[in-house]
mmCIF file of C-alpha atoms in Angstrom:
data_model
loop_
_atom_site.group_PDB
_atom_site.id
_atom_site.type_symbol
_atom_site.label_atom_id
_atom_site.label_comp_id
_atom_site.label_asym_id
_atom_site.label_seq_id
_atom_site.Cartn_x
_atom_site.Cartn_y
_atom_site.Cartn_z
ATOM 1 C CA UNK A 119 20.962 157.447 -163.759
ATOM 2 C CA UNK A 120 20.988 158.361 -160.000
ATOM 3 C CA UNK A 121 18.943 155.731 -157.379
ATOM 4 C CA UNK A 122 18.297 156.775 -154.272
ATOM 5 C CA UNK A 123 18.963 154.430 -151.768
ATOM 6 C CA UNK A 124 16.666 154.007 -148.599
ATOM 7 C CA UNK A 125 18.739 154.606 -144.969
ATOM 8 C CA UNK A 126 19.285 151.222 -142.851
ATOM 9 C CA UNK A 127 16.858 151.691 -140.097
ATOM 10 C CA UNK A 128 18.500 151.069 -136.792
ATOM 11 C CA UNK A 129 16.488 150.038 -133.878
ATOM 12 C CA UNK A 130 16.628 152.320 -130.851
ATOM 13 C CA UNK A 131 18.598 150.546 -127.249
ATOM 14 C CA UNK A 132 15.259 150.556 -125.757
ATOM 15 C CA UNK A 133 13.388 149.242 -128.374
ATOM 16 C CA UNK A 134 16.293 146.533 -128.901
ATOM 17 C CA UNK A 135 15.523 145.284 -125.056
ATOM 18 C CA UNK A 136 11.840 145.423 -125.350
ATOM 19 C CA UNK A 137 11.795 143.067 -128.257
ATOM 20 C CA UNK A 138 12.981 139.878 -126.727
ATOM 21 C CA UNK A 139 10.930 140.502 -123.821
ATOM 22 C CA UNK A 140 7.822 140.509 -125.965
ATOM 23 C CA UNK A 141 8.915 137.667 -127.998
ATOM 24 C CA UNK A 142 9.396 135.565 -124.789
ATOM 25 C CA UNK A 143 5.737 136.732 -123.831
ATOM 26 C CA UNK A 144 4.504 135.212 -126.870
ATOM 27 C CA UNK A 145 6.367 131.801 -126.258
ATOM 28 C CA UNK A 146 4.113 128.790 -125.434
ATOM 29 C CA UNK A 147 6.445 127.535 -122.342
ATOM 30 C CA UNK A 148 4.970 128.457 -118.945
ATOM 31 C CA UNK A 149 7.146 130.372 -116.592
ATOM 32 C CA UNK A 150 9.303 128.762 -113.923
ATOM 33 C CA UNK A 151 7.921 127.868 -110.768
ATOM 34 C CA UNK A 152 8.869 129.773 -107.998
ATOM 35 C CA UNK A 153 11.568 128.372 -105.435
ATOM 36 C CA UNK A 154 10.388 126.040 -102.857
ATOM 37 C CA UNK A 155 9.770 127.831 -99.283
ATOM 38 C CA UNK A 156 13.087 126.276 -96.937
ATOM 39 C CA UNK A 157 12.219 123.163 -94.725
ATOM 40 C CA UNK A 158 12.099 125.152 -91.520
ATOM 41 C CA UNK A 159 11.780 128.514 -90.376
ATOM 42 C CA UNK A 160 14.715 131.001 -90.284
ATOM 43 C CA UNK A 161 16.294 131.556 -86.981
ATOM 44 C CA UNK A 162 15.144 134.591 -85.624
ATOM 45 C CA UNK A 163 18.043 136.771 -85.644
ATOM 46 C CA UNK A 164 17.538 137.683 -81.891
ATOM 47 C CA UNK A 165 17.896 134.951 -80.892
ATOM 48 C CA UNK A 166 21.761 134.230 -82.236
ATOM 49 C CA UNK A 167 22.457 137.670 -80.824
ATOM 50 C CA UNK A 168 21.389 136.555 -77.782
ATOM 51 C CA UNK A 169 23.034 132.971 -78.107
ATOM 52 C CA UNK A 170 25.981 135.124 -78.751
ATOM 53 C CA UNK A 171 25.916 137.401 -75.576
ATOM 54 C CA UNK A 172 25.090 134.133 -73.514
ATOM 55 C CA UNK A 173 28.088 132.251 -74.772
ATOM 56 C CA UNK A 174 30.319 135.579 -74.413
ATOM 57 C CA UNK A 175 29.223 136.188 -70.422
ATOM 58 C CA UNK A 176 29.858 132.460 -69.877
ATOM 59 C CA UNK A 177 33.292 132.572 -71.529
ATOM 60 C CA UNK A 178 33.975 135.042 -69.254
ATOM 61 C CA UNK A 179 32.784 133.446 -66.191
ATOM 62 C CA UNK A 180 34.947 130.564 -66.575
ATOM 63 C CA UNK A 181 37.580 133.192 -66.462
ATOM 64 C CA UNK A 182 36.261 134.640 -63.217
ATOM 65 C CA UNK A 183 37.733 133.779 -59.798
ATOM 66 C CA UNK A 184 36.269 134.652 -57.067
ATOM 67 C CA UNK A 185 34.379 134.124 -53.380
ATOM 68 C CA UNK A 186 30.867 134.528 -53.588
ATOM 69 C CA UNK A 187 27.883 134.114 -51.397
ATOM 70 C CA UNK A 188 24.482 133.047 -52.855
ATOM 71 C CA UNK A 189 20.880 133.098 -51.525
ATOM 72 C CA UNK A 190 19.077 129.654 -52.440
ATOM 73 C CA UNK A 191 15.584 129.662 -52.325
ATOM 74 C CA UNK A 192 13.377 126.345 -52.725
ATOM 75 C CA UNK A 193 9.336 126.408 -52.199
ATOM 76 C CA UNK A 194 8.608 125.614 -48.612
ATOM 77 C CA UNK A 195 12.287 125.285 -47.382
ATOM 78 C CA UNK A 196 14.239 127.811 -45.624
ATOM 79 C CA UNK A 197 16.768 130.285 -47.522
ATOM 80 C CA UNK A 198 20.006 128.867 -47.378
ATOM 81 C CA UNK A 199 23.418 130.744 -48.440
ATOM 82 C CA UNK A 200 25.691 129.043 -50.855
ATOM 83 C CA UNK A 201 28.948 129.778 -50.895
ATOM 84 C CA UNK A 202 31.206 129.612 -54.353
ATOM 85 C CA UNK A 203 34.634 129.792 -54.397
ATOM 86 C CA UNK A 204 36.376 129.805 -57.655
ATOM 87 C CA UNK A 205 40.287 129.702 -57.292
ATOM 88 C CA UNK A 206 43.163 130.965 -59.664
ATOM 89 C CA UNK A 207 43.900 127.601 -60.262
ATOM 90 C CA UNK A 208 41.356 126.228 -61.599
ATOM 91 C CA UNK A 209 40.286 124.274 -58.650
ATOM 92 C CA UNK A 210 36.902 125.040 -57.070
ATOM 93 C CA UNK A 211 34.486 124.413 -53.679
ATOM 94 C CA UNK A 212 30.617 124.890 -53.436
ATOM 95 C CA UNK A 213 29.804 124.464 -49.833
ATOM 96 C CA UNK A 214 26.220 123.528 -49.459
ATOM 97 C CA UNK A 215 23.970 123.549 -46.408
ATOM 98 C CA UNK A 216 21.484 120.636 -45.961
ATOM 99 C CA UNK A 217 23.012 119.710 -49.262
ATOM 100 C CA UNK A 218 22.089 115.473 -48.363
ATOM 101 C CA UNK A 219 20.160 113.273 -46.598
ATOM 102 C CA UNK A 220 16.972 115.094 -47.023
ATOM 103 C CA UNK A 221 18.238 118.792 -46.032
ATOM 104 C CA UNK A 222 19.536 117.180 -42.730
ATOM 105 C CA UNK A 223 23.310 117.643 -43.487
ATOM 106 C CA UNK A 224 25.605 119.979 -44.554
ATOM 107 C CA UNK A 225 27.962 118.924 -47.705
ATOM 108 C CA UNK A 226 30.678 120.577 -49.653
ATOM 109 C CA UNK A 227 31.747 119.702 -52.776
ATOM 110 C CA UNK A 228 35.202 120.566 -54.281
ATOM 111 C CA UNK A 229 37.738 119.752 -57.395
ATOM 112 C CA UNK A 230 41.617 120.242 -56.648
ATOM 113 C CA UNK A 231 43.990 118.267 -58.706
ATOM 114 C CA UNK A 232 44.024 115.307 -56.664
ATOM 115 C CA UNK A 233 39.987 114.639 -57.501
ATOM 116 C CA UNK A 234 36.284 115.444 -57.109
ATOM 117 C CA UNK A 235 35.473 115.528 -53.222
ATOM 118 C CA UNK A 236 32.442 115.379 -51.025
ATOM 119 C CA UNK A 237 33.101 116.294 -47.650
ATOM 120 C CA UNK A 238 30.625 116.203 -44.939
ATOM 121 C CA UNK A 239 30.547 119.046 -42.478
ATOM 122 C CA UNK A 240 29.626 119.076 -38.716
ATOM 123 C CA UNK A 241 26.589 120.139 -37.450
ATOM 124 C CA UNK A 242 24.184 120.644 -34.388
ATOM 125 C CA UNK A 243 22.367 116.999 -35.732
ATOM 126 C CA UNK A 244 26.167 115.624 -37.167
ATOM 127 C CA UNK A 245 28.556 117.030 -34.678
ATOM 128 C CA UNK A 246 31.343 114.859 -36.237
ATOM 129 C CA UNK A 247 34.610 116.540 -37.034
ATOM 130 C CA UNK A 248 34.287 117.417 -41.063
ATOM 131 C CA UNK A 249 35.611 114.948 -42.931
ATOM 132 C CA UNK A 250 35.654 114.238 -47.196
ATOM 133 C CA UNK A 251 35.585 111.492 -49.328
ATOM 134 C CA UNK A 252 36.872 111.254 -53.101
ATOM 135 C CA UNK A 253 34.291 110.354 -55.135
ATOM 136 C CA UNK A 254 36.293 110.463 -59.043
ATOM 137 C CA UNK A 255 38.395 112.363 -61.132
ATOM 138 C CA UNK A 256 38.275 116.209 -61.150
ATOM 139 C CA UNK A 257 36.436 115.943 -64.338
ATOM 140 C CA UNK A 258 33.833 112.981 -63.291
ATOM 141 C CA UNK A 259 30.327 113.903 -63.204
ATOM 142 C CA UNK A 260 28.693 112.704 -59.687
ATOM 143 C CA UNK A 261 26.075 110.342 -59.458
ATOM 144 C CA UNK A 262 22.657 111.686 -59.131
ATOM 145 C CA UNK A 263 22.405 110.047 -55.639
ATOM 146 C CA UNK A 264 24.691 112.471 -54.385
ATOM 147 C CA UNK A 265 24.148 115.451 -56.056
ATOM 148 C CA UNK A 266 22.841 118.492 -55.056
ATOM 149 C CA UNK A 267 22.879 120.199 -58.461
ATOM 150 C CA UNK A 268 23.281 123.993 -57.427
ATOM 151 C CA UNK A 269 27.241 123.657 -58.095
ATOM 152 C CA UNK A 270 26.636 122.836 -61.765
ATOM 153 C CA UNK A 271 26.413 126.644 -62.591
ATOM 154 C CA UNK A 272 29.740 127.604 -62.003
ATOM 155 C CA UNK A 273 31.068 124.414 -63.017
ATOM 156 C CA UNK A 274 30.315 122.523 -66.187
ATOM 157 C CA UNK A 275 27.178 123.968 -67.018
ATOM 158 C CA UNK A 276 29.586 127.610 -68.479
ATOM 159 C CA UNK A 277 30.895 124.780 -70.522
ATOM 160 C CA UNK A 278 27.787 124.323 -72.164
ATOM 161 C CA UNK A 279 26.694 127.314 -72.559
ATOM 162 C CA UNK A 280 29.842 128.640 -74.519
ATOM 163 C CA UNK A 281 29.551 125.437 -76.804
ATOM 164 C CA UNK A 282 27.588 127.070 -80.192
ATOM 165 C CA UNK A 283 26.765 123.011 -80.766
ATOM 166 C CA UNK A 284 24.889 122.297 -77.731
ATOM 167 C CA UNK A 285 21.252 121.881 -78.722
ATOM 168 C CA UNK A 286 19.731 125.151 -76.685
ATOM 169 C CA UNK A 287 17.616 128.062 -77.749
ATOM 170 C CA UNK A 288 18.793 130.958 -76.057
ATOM 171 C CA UNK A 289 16.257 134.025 -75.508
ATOM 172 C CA UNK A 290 16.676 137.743 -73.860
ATOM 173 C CA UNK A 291 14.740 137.502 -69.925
ATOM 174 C CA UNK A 292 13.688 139.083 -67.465
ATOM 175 C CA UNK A 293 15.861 139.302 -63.896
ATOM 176 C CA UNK A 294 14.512 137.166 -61.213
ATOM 177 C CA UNK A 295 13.089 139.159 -58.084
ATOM 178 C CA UNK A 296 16.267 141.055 -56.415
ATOM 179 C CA UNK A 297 18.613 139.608 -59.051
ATOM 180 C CA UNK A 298 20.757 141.658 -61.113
ATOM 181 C CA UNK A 299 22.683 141.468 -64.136
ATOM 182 C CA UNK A 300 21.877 140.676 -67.903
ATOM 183 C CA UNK A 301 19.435 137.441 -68.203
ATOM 184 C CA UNK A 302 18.626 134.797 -70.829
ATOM 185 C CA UNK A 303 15.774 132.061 -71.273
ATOM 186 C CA UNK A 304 17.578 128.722 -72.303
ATOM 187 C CA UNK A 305 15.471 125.631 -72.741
ATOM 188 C CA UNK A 306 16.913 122.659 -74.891
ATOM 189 C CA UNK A 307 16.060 121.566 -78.581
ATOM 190 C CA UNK A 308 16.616 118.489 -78.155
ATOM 191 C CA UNK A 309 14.634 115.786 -76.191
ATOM 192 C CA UNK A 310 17.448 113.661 -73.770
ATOM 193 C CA UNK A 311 16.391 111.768 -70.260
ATOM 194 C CA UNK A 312 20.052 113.652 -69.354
ATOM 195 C CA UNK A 313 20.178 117.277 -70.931
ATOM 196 C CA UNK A 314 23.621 118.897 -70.845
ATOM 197 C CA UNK A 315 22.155 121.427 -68.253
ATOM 198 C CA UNK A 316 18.882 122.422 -66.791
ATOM 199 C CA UNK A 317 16.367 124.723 -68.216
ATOM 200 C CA UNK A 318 15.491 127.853 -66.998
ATOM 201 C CA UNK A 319 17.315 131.755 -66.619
ATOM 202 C CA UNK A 320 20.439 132.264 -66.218
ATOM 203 C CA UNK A 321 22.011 136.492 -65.129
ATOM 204 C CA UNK A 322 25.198 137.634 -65.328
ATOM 205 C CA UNK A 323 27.616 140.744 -64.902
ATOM 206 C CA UNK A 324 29.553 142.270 -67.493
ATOM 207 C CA UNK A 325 32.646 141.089 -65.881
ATOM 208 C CA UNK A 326 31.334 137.571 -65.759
ATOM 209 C CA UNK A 327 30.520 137.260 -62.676
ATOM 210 C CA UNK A 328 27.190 134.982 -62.237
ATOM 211 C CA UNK A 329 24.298 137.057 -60.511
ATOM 212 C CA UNK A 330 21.539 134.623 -60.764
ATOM 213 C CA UNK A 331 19.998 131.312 -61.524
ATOM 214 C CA UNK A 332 16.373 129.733 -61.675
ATOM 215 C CA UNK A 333 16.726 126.182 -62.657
ATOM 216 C CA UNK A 334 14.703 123.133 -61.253
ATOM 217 C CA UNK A 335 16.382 122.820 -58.185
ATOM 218 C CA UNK A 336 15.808 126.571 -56.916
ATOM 219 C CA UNK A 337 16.783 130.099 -57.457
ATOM 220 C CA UNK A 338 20.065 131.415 -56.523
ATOM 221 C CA UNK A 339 20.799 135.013 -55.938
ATOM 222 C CA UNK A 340 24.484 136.813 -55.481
ATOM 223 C CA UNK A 341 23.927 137.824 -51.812
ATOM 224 C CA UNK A 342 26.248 140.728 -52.218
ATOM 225 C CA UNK A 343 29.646 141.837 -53.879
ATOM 226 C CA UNK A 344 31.979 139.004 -54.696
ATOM 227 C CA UNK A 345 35.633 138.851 -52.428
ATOM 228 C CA UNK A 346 38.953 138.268 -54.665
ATOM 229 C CA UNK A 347 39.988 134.694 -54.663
ATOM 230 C CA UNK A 348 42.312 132.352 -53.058
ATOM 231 C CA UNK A 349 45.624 130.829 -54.977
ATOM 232 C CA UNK A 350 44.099 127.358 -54.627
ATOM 233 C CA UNK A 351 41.091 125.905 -52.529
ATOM 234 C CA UNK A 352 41.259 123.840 -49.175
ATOM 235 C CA UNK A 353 39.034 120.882 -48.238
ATOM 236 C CA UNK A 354 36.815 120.983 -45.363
ATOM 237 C CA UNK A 355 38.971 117.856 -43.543
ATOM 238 C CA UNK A 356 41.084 115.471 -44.148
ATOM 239 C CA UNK A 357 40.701 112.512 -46.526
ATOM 240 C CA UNK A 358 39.218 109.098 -45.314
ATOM 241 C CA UNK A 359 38.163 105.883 -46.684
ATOM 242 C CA UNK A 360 33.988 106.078 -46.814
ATOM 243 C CA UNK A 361 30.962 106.187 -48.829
ATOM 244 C CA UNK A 362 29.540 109.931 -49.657
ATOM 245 C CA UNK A 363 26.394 111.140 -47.881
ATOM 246 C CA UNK A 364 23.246 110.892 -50.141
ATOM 247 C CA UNK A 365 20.904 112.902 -51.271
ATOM 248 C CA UNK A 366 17.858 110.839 -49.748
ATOM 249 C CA UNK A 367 17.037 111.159 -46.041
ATOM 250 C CA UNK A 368 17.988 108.675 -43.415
ATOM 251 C CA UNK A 369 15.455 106.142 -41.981
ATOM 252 C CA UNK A 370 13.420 107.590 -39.147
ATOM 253 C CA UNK A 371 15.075 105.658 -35.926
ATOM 254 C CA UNK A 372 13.529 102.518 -34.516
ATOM 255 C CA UNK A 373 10.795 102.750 -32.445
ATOM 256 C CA UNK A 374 10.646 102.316 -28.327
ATOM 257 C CA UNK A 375 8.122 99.638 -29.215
ATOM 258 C CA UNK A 376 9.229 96.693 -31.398
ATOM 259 C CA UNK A 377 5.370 95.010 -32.474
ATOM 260 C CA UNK A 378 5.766 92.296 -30.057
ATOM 261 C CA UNK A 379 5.286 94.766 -27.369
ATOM 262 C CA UNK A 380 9.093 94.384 -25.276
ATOM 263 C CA UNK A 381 10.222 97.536 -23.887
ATOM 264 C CA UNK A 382 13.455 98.373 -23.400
ATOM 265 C CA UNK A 383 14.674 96.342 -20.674
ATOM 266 C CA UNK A 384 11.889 94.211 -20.154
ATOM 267 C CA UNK A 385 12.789 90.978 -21.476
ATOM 268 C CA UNK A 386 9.543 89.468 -21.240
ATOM 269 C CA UNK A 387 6.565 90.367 -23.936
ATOM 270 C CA UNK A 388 3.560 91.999 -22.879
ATOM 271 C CA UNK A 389 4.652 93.015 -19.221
ATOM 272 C CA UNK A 390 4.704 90.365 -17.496
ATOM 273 C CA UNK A 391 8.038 90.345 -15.249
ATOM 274 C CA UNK A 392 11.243 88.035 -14.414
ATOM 275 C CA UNK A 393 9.780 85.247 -12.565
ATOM 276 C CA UNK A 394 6.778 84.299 -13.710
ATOM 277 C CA UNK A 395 5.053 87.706 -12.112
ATOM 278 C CA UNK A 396 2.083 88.662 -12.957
ATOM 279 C CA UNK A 397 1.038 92.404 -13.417
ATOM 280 C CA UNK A 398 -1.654 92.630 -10.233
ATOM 281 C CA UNK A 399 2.079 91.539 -8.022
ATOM 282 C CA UNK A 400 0.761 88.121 -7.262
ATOM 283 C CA UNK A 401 3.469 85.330 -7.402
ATOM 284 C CA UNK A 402 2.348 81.902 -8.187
ATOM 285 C CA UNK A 403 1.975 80.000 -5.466
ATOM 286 C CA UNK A 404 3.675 76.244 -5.252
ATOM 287 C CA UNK A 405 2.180 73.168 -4.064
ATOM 288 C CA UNK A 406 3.808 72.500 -0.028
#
């Protein structure tokens, strides 16, 4: 006797997906919750671009010798040209008009391989030859008594801003008025009574070369096309044993008047003169 025997039914691939889906929809557990949002907000990807440039144009300034000539402009001061000379040695000079006491002298500082000088330069109110003073190790940081700040640019400021650890936030700028060159925002993000540099815009040149600076101590400008550098730079003077000029201004001078009234070369207090003379001219007269 023949039995027919009923085909195997096979489900379909689509159908064989589906099914654990719905089964899953027709489980009692609750779905997973969704990932936590991160503890802070992504970087904004502009902003390491731009951390990237900065760090790049610094690099290459450190790598830039040169002469240059800078504009320095202060609120309510005169414009005063700062001259930076980078040499291929390493060793530098920033010479700095009214760089100390109080915009009254003339300074320039410089790091060869014997130190870190301040040298004092003559003027119409310090006619004294130029003479410098070592004040630490080419490396040393000066105090803040004595320093003037705008060398830190081309110095150890490029330092920090090629160091990707530094706590900064680096942002695209605009140029300063008559500055050229490409220009970043760079504030710190981190609070420090001594930040490794001051806030504000920094401009360079492709090459390197540093165009511009606003920080808190002014705005410098290159005042025109760099000049090639020197094999090694020269102090103002010669070397002598001394204290460096600071950064405050000297005392005014003593007055003609001292409060008890003498005068210069009147030895007597309020007027009266050798002798027991009185100011009408009448001499005391003596008994016989």
């Amino acid at each position: 006797m023949y039995v027919a025997h009923r085909p195997a039914v096979r489900l379909t691939a689509p159908i064989a997906f589906a099914l654990p889906v719905l089964l899953a929809g027709c489980s009692s557990d609750p779905p997973d919750d969704p990932p936590p949002p991160p503890s802070t907000a992504p970087r904004p990807a502009g902003q390491d671009a731009a951390r990237d440039e900065l760090a790049a144009l610094a690099a290459a300034a450190q790598d830039r010798h040169l002469i240059a000539r800078y504009t320095l402009r202060v609120a309510d001061t005169p414009d005063r040209t700062i001259v930076v000379t980078s040499a291929n040695d390493g060793s530098w000079r920033v010479d700095v008009p009214g760089g100390a006491l109080g915009g009254t002298a003339d300074i320039s500082l410089a790091a060869t391989a014997d130190g870190l000088f301040q040298c004092a330069l003559p003027t119409a109110t310090r006619p004294e030859p130029a003479s410098c003073v070592r004040v630490g190790e080419r490396d040393d940081t000066l105090p803040r008594r004595i320093d003037p700040r705008v060398q830190h640019p081309f110095t150890d400021w490029l330092d920090v801003l090629t160091d990707r650890r530094a706590p900064l936030s680096v942002s695209p700028a605009m140029a300063p008025p008559e500055a050229i060159g490409t220009c970043y925002s760079v504030e710190t993000t981190a609070a420090s009574i001594n930040p490794p540099l001051d806030v504000g815009i920094y401009c360079f040149d492709a090459d390197g070369t540093p165009t511009a600076v606003r920080a808190a101590f002014g705005t410098l400008t290159l005042a025109g096309p760099p000049e090639p550098a020197p094999a090694t730079v020269q102090l103002a003077g010669p070397v002598v044993d001394g204290e460096p000029l600071g950064m405050e201004a000297p005392p005014p001078p003593p007055s003609d008047l001292d409060p008890g009234g003498t005068t210069p070369g009147d030895p007597t207090p309020n007027g009266t003169a050798p002798g027991g003379i009185e100011p009408g001219g009448t001499a005391p007269t003596g008994g016989g």
